[in-house]
Amino acid sequence: MKNVEKAQTYVASEYTTKITVDLPINVKVDGVDVEKDATTDFYFIASMCLDEDDSGRANDDTAKVPFTNKAVSLILCHPITGRTHQIRRHARKAFSSPVVGDREHGDSRVNRFWREKVGLDRLTLHCWYLDLPQAEEDCVEDRRGVDAVMEEVSKTRIQCMAPLPPDFATALKHEKLKPLWEEVLRMEPRLAMEPYDERGGTFGRYYRKKRDDTAQ
């Protein structure tokens, strides 16, 4: 595909609040660091803070560690530009809050805390939604003429949604994150959709059966 504008929406581990981060990012060009413009829209869906340890008492030691004050947010991220690791780097630079599970731009203490507390043992970044225009090549053989077809194509877009993968969804549904997940479902219920593909593909026709058999 060529000359295609695309919109990508990622889920990172608040719709009521939108924050636009416009901070340049250094990228490698022919082995040389070059500063490039970079813009990301962040939509905050839900946030919560684990204020107590398992015994029900405040954990002062954990609160002293940077980032691990047990606050967590689920955010929809819309990168306007497409720089390498843009979302992860903007989250760290603009909010001083790394994406959980980010081993390159994050904090190992943050990753360890959430891994031990709720089993988040992965980069909690997921491409949830794609909005693409039709490619010009799809319309070349249409007999109505290129101009007529392209006018129609400009109004027709391909929209794809990829539900949260099981490991990410399971962690978000953890008992300790119940208030967060309840607010997420209130703000964006589509995030509860389960993966499926009736044509086969990545998960396969019998994905649910395989998943249930594995869980047993």
PDB file of C-alpha atoms in Angstrom:
ATOM      1  CA  MET A   1       0.000   0.000   0.000  1.00  0.00           C
ATOM      2  CA  LYS A   2       1.261   3.465  -0.721  1.00  0.00           C
ATOM      3  CA  ASN A   3       0.417   6.967   0.418  1.00  0.00           C
ATOM      4  CA  VAL A   4      -1.841   5.537   3.091  1.00  0.00           C
ATOM      5  CA  GLU A   5      -2.833   7.557   6.131  1.00  0.00           C
ATOM      6  CA  LYS A   6      -3.518   5.346   9.116  1.00  0.00           C
ATOM      7  CA  ALA A   7      -4.837   5.726  12.634  1.00  0.00           C
ATOM      8  CA  GLN A   8      -3.639   3.332  15.294  1.00  0.00           C
ATOM      9  CA  THR A   9      -5.053   3.132  18.795  1.00  0.00           C
ATOM     10  CA  TYR A  10      -3.094   1.330  21.449  1.00  0.00           C
ATOM     11  CA  VAL A  11      -4.136   0.255  24.906  1.00  0.00           C
ATOM     12  CA  ALA A  12      -1.437   0.898  27.512  1.00  0.00           C
ATOM     13  CA  SER A  13      -1.375  -0.324  31.150  1.00  0.00           C
ATOM     14  CA  GLU A  14      -7.777   7.664  31.295  1.00  0.00           C
ATOM     15  CA  TYR A  15     -11.747   8.930  27.539  1.00  0.00           C
ATOM     16  CA  THR A  16     -12.653  11.603  30.070  1.00  0.00           C
ATOM     17  CA  THR A  17      -9.289  13.349  29.687  1.00  0.00           C
ATOM     18  CA  LYS A  18      -7.147  13.855  26.607  1.00  0.00           C
ATOM     19  CA  ILE A  19      -3.524  14.912  26.805  1.00  0.00           C
ATOM     20  CA  THR A  20      -1.479  15.641  23.695  1.00  0.00           C
ATOM     21  CA  VAL A  21       2.235  15.104  24.104  1.00  0.00           C
ATOM     22  CA  ASP A  22       4.365  16.930  21.533  1.00  0.00           C
ATOM     23  CA  LEU A  23       7.964  16.084  22.354  1.00  0.00           C
ATOM     24  CA  PRO A  24      10.744  15.403  19.819  1.00  0.00           C
ATOM     25  CA  ILE A  25      12.389  11.978  19.804  1.00  0.00           C
ATOM     26  CA  ASN A  26      15.881  11.038  18.706  1.00  0.00           C
ATOM     27  CA  VAL A  27      15.950   8.384  15.974  1.00  0.00           C
ATOM     28  CA  LYS A  28      18.801   6.743  14.116  1.00  0.00           C
ATOM     29  CA  VAL A  29      19.291   7.912  10.522  1.00  0.00           C
ATOM     30  CA  ASP A  30      22.264   6.274   8.789  1.00  0.00           C
ATOM     31  CA  GLY A  31      23.731   5.541  12.217  1.00  0.00           C
ATOM     32  CA  VAL A  32      23.397   9.145  13.413  1.00  0.00           C
ATOM     33  CA  ASP A  33      20.968  10.399  16.084  1.00  0.00           C
ATOM     34  CA  VAL A  34      18.504  12.849  14.512  1.00  0.00           C
ATOM     35  CA  GLU A  35      15.815  14.712  16.458  1.00  0.00           C
ATOM     36  CA  LYS A  36      12.374  14.174  14.911  1.00  0.00           C
ATOM     37  CA  ASP A  37       9.006  15.702  15.767  1.00  0.00           C
ATOM     38  CA  ALA A  38       6.721  13.291  17.610  1.00  0.00           C
ATOM     39  CA  THR A  39       3.106  13.677  18.769  1.00  0.00           C
ATOM     40  CA  THR A  40       0.882  11.308  20.736  1.00  0.00           C
ATOM     41  CA  ASP A  41      -2.679  11.745  22.013  1.00  0.00           C
ATOM     42  CA  PHE A  42      -3.357  10.020  25.338  1.00  0.00           C
ATOM     43  CA  TYR A  43      -6.955   9.337  26.406  1.00  0.00           C
ATOM     44  CA  PHE A  44      -7.258   8.402  30.085  1.00  0.00           C
ATOM     45  CA  ILE A  45      -9.902   5.712  30.663  1.00  0.00           C
ATOM     46  CA  ALA A  46      -9.462   4.619  34.273  1.00  0.00           C
ATOM     47  CA  SER A  47      -7.020   4.880  37.160  1.00  0.00           C
ATOM     48  CA  MET A  48      -6.663   3.426  40.622  1.00  0.00           C
ATOM     49  CA  CYS A  49      -4.132   3.124  43.419  1.00  0.00           C
ATOM     50  CA  LEU A  50      -3.367   0.119  45.584  1.00  0.00           C
ATOM     51  CA  ASP A  51      -2.999   1.905  48.920  1.00  0.00           C
ATOM     52  CA  GLU A  52      -2.585  -1.153  51.099  1.00  0.00           C
ATOM     53  CA  ASP A  53      -0.534  -4.295  51.192  1.00  0.00           C
ATOM     54  CA  ASP A  54      -2.005  -7.774  51.501  1.00  0.00           C
ATOM     55  CA  SER A  55      -2.413  -7.372  55.262  1.00  0.00           C
ATOM     56  CA  GLY A  56      -4.555  -4.261  54.789  1.00  0.00           C
ATOM     57  CA  ARG A  57      -1.892  -1.896  56.114  1.00  0.00           C
ATOM     58  CA  ALA A  58      -0.187   0.905  54.240  1.00  0.00           C
ATOM     59  CA  ASN A  59       3.132  -0.180  52.787  1.00  0.00           C
ATOM     60  CA  ASP A  60       5.445   2.762  53.401  1.00  0.00           C
ATOM     61  CA  ASP A  61       8.513   1.058  51.942  1.00  0.00           C
ATOM     62  CA  THR A  62       6.937   0.557  48.533  1.00  0.00           C
ATOM     63  CA  ALA A  63       5.654   4.118  48.440  1.00  0.00           C
ATOM     64  CA  LYS A  64       9.214   5.405  48.734  1.00  0.00           C
ATOM     65  CA  VAL A  65      10.297   3.701  45.521  1.00  0.00           C
ATOM     66  CA  PRO A  66       9.937   5.905  42.416  1.00  0.00           C
ATOM     67  CA  PHE A  67       6.904   5.013  40.264  1.00  0.00           C
ATOM     68  CA  THR A  68       5.856   2.122  42.512  1.00  0.00           C
ATOM     69  CA  ASN A  69       3.343   4.097  44.546  1.00  0.00           C
ATOM     70  CA  LYS A  70       0.907   1.434  43.336  1.00  0.00           C
ATOM     71  CA  ALA A  71      -0.960   3.805  41.021  1.00  0.00           C
ATOM     72  CA  VAL A  72      -1.927   2.449  37.615  1.00  0.00           C
ATOM     73  CA  SER A  73      -3.933   3.797  34.655  1.00  0.00           C
ATOM     74  CA  LEU A  74      -5.381   2.253  31.535  1.00  0.00           C
ATOM     75  CA  ILE A  75      -4.878   4.610  28.610  1.00  0.00           C
ATOM     76  CA  LEU A  76      -5.819   4.732  24.932  1.00  0.00           C
ATOM     77  CA  CYS A  77      -2.874   6.043  22.943  1.00  0.00           C
ATOM     78  CA  HIS A  78      -3.148   7.508  19.447  1.00  0.00           C
ATOM     79  CA  PRO A  79       0.272   8.164  17.868  1.00  0.00           C
ATOM     80  CA  ILE A  80      -0.021  10.997  15.349  1.00  0.00           C
ATOM     81  CA  THR A  81       3.532  10.351  14.154  1.00  0.00           C
ATOM     82  CA  GLY A  82       5.299   7.007  14.035  1.00  0.00           C
ATOM     83  CA  ARG A  83       8.667   7.188  15.743  1.00  0.00           C
ATOM     84  CA  THR A  84      10.377   4.147  17.235  1.00  0.00           C
ATOM     85  CA  HIS A  85       8.952   3.283  20.674  1.00  0.00           C
ATOM     86  CA  GLN A  86       7.089   6.616  20.572  1.00  0.00           C
ATOM     87  CA  ILE A  87       4.300   5.734  23.022  1.00  0.00           C
ATOM     88  CA  ARG A  88       6.657   4.174  25.542  1.00  0.00           C
ATOM     89  CA  ARG A  89       9.113   7.065  25.401  1.00  0.00           C
ATOM     90  CA  HIS A  90       6.413   9.759  25.577  1.00  0.00           C
ATOM     91  CA  ALA A  91       4.764   8.086  28.588  1.00  0.00           C
ATOM     92  CA  ARG A  92       8.066   8.064  30.445  1.00  0.00           C
ATOM     93  CA  LYS A  93       9.190  11.574  29.462  1.00  0.00           C
ATOM     94  CA  ALA A  94       5.860  13.411  29.745  1.00  0.00           C
ATOM     95  CA  PHE A  95       4.251  11.677  32.716  1.00  0.00           C
ATOM     96  CA  SER A  96       7.261  10.156  34.501  1.00  0.00           C
ATOM     97  CA  SER A  97       5.211   6.962  34.392  1.00  0.00           C
ATOM     98  CA  PRO A  98       6.601   4.062  32.382  1.00  0.00           C
ATOM     99  CA  VAL A  99       4.464   1.495  30.609  1.00  0.00           C
ATOM    100  CA  VAL A 100       4.294  -1.598  32.817  1.00  0.00           C
ATOM    101  CA  GLY A 101       6.532  -4.358  31.507  1.00  0.00           C
ATOM    102  CA  ASP A 102       8.723  -2.022  29.425  1.00  0.00           C
ATOM    103  CA  ARG A 103      12.234  -3.386  29.878  1.00  0.00           C
ATOM    104  CA  GLU A 104      13.921  -0.826  27.627  1.00  0.00           C
ATOM    105  CA  HIS A 105      12.342   2.525  28.575  1.00  0.00           C
ATOM    106  CA  GLY A 106      10.639   1.491  31.821  1.00  0.00           C
ATOM    107  CA  ASP A 107      11.720   0.678  35.355  1.00  0.00           C
ATOM    108  CA  SER A 108      12.555  -2.826  36.567  1.00  0.00           C
ATOM    109  CA  ARG A 109      11.106  -2.041  40.006  1.00  0.00           C
ATOM    110  CA  VAL A 110       7.778  -1.120  38.446  1.00  0.00           C
ATOM    111  CA  ASN A 111       7.765  -4.268  36.351  1.00  0.00           C
ATOM    112  CA  ARG A 112       8.617  -6.474  39.321  1.00  0.00           C
ATOM    113  CA  PHE A 113       5.930  -4.873  41.516  1.00  0.00           C
ATOM    114  CA  TRP A 114       3.095  -5.482  39.048  1.00  0.00           C
ATOM    115  CA  ARG A 115       4.403  -8.896  38.076  1.00  0.00           C
ATOM    116  CA  GLU A 116       4.316 -10.034  41.686  1.00  0.00           C
ATOM    117  CA  LYS A 117       1.017  -8.324  42.544  1.00  0.00           C
ATOM    118  CA  VAL A 118      -1.230  -9.206  39.578  1.00  0.00           C
ATOM    119  CA  GLY A 119       0.844 -11.365  37.253  1.00  0.00           C
ATOM    120  CA  LEU A 120       1.564  -8.687  34.621  1.00  0.00           C
ATOM    121  CA  ASP A 121       4.588 -10.358  33.094  1.00  0.00           C
ATOM    122  CA  ARG A 122       4.604  -8.691  29.654  1.00  0.00           C
ATOM    123  CA  LEU A 123       4.775  -5.316  27.961  1.00  0.00           C
ATOM    124  CA  THR A 124       1.316  -3.936  28.647  1.00  0.00           C
ATOM    125  CA  LEU A 125       0.957  -2.286  25.257  1.00  0.00           C
ATOM    126  CA  HIS A 126      -1.539  -3.615  22.722  1.00  0.00           C
ATOM    127  CA  CYS A 127      -2.600  -2.337  19.289  1.00  0.00           C
ATOM    128  CA  TRP A 128      -6.369  -2.414  19.773  1.00  0.00           C
ATOM    129  CA  TYR A 129      -7.763  -0.575  16.751  1.00  0.00           C
ATOM    130  CA  LEU A 130      -6.732   0.267  13.180  1.00  0.00           C
ATOM    131  CA  ASP A 131      -8.521   2.692  10.837  1.00  0.00           C
ATOM    132  CA  LEU A 132      -7.228   2.507   7.250  1.00  0.00           C
ATOM    133  CA  PRO A 133      -8.406   3.881   3.895  1.00  0.00           C
ATOM    134  CA  GLN A 134      -8.903   1.503   0.986  1.00  0.00           C
ATOM    135  CA  ALA A 135      -5.786   1.040  -1.125  1.00  0.00           C
ATOM    136  CA  GLU A 136      -5.904   2.508  -4.639  1.00  0.00           C
ATOM    137  CA  GLU A 137      -4.951  -0.866  -6.113  1.00  0.00           C
ATOM    138  CA  ASP A 138      -8.224  -2.362  -4.838  1.00  0.00           C
ATOM    139  CA  CYS A 139     -10.185  -0.263  -7.324  1.00  0.00           C
ATOM    140  CA  VAL A 140      -8.160  -0.340 -10.530  1.00  0.00           C
ATOM    141  CA  GLU A 141     -10.360  -2.939 -12.231  1.00  0.00           C
ATOM    142  CA  ASP A 142     -13.626  -1.183 -11.400  1.00  0.00           C
ATOM    143  CA  ARG A 143     -15.466  -0.289 -14.634  1.00  0.00           C
ATOM    144  CA  ARG A 144     -16.996   2.935 -13.335  1.00  0.00           C
ATOM    145  CA  GLY A 145     -13.789   4.832 -13.877  1.00  0.00           C
ATOM    146  CA  VAL A 146     -10.962   5.773 -11.568  1.00  0.00           C
ATOM    147  CA  ASP A 147     -12.328   9.195 -10.594  1.00  0.00           C
ATOM    148  CA  ALA A 148     -15.709   7.831  -9.536  1.00  0.00           C
ATOM    149  CA  VAL A 149     -14.133   4.957  -7.669  1.00  0.00           C
ATOM    150  CA  MET A 150     -11.607   7.096  -5.824  1.00  0.00           C
ATOM    151  CA  GLU A 151     -14.342   9.487  -4.708  1.00  0.00           C
ATOM    152  CA  GLU A 152     -16.142   6.509  -3.162  1.00  0.00           C
ATOM    153  CA  VAL A 153     -12.952   5.076  -1.681  1.00  0.00           C
ATOM    154  CA  SER A 154     -12.229   8.348   0.118  1.00  0.00           C
ATOM    155  CA  LYS A 155     -15.428   7.705   2.081  1.00  0.00           C
ATOM    156  CA  THR A 156     -14.717   4.016   2.686  1.00  0.00           C
ATOM    157  CA  ARG A 157     -12.312   2.914   5.352  1.00  0.00           C
ATOM    158  CA  ILE A 158     -11.118  -0.405   6.711  1.00  0.00           C
ATOM    159  CA  GLN A 159     -11.628  -0.582  10.465  1.00  0.00           C
ATOM    160  CA  CYS A 160     -10.089  -3.410  12.461  1.00  0.00           C
ATOM    161  CA  MET A 161     -10.315  -4.158  16.171  1.00  0.00           C
ATOM    162  CA  ALA A 162      -8.067  -6.625  18.002  1.00  0.00           C
ATOM    163  CA  PRO A 163      -9.435  -7.629  21.437  1.00  0.00           C
ATOM    164  CA  LEU A 164      -7.054  -7.751  24.365  1.00  0.00           C
ATOM    165  CA  PRO A 165      -4.945 -10.934  24.390  1.00  0.00           C
ATOM    166  CA  PRO A 166      -5.775 -13.402  27.185  1.00  0.00           C
ATOM    167  CA  ASP A 167      -2.708 -12.716  29.355  1.00  0.00           C
ATOM    168  CA  PHE A 168      -3.307  -8.949  29.325  1.00  0.00           C
ATOM    169  CA  ALA A 169      -7.073  -9.293  29.942  1.00  0.00           C
ATOM    170  CA  THR A 170      -6.567 -11.805  32.768  1.00  0.00           C
ATOM    171  CA  ALA A 171      -4.204  -9.456  34.606  1.00  0.00           C
ATOM    172  CA  LEU A 172      -6.637  -6.535  34.285  1.00  0.00           C
ATOM    173  CA  LYS A 173      -9.420  -8.699  35.741  1.00  0.00           C
ATOM    174  CA  HIS A 174      -7.327  -9.575  38.797  1.00  0.00           C
ATOM    175  CA  GLU A 175      -9.158  -9.101  42.090  1.00  0.00           C
ATOM    176  CA  LYS A 176      -6.743  -6.359  43.153  1.00  0.00           C
ATOM    177  CA  LEU A 177      -7.600  -4.374  39.997  1.00  0.00           C
ATOM    178  CA  LYS A 178     -11.368  -4.916  40.193  1.00  0.00           C
ATOM    179  CA  PRO A 179     -12.223  -1.168  40.585  1.00  0.00           C
ATOM    180  CA  LEU A 180     -10.029  -0.352  37.586  1.00  0.00           C
ATOM    181  CA  TRP A 181     -11.623  -2.997  35.373  1.00  0.00           C
ATOM    182  CA  GLU A 182     -15.164  -1.971  36.399  1.00  0.00           C
ATOM    183  CA  GLU A 183     -14.431   1.629  35.387  1.00  0.00           C
ATOM    184  CA  VAL A 184     -12.842   0.430  32.141  1.00  0.00           C
ATOM    185  CA  LEU A 185     -16.010  -1.498  31.234  1.00  0.00           C
ATOM    186  CA  ARG A 186     -18.132   1.561  32.011  1.00  0.00           C
ATOM    187  CA  MET A 187     -16.001   3.837  29.830  1.00  0.00           C
ATOM    188  CA  GLU A 188     -15.198   1.450  26.977  1.00  0.00           C
ATOM    189  CA  PRO A 189     -17.144  -1.860  27.130  1.00  0.00           C
ATOM    190  CA  ARG A 190     -15.631  -3.036  23.829  1.00  0.00           C
ATOM    191  CA  LEU A 191     -12.412  -3.770  25.700  1.00  0.00           C
ATOM    192  CA  ALA A 192     -14.169  -6.832  27.138  1.00  0.00           C
ATOM    193  CA  MET A 193     -14.465  -8.423  23.680  1.00  0.00           C
ATOM    194  CA  GLU A 194     -12.794 -11.821  23.378  1.00  0.00           C
ATOM    195  CA  PRO A 195     -10.473 -12.744  20.487  1.00  0.00           C
ATOM    196  CA  TYR A 196     -12.101 -14.733  17.697  1.00  0.00           C
ATOM    197  CA  ASP A 197     -11.548 -15.561  14.060  1.00  0.00           C
ATOM    198  CA  GLU A 198     -14.122 -17.756  12.367  1.00  0.00           C
ATOM    199  CA  ARG A 199     -11.925 -18.103   9.264  1.00  0.00           C
ATOM    200  CA  GLY A 200      -9.010 -19.638  11.127  1.00  0.00           C
ATOM    201  CA  GLY A 201      -5.992 -17.380  11.424  1.00  0.00           C
ATOM    202  CA  THR A 202      -3.960 -16.588  14.511  1.00  0.00           C
ATOM    203  CA  PHE A 203      -6.374 -17.931  17.114  1.00  0.00           C
ATOM    204  CA  GLY A 204      -8.229 -20.359  14.858  1.00  0.00           C
ATOM    205  CA  ARG A 205     -11.808 -21.537  14.570  1.00  0.00           C
ATOM    206  CA  TYR A 206     -11.614 -23.491  17.806  1.00  0.00           C
ATOM    207  CA  TYR A 207      -9.793 -20.841  19.842  1.00  0.00           C
ATOM    208  CA  ARG A 208     -12.311 -20.806  22.706  1.00  0.00           C
ATOM    209  CA  LYS A 209     -12.233 -24.591  23.061  1.00  0.00           C
ATOM    210  CA  LYS A 210      -8.435 -24.623  23.049  1.00  0.00           C
ATOM    211  CA  ARG A 211      -8.360 -21.824  25.615  1.00  0.00           C
ATOM    212  CA  ASP A 212     -10.827 -23.599  27.916  1.00  0.00           C
ATOM    213  CA  ASP A 213      -8.968 -26.908  27.605  1.00  0.00           C
ATOM    214  CA  THR A 214      -5.696 -25.186  28.492  1.00  0.00           C
ATOM    215  CA  ALA A 215      -7.257 -23.493  31.540  1.00  0.00           C
ATOM    216  CA  GLN A 216      -8.399 -26.832  32.965  1.00  0.00           C
TER     217      GLN A 216
END
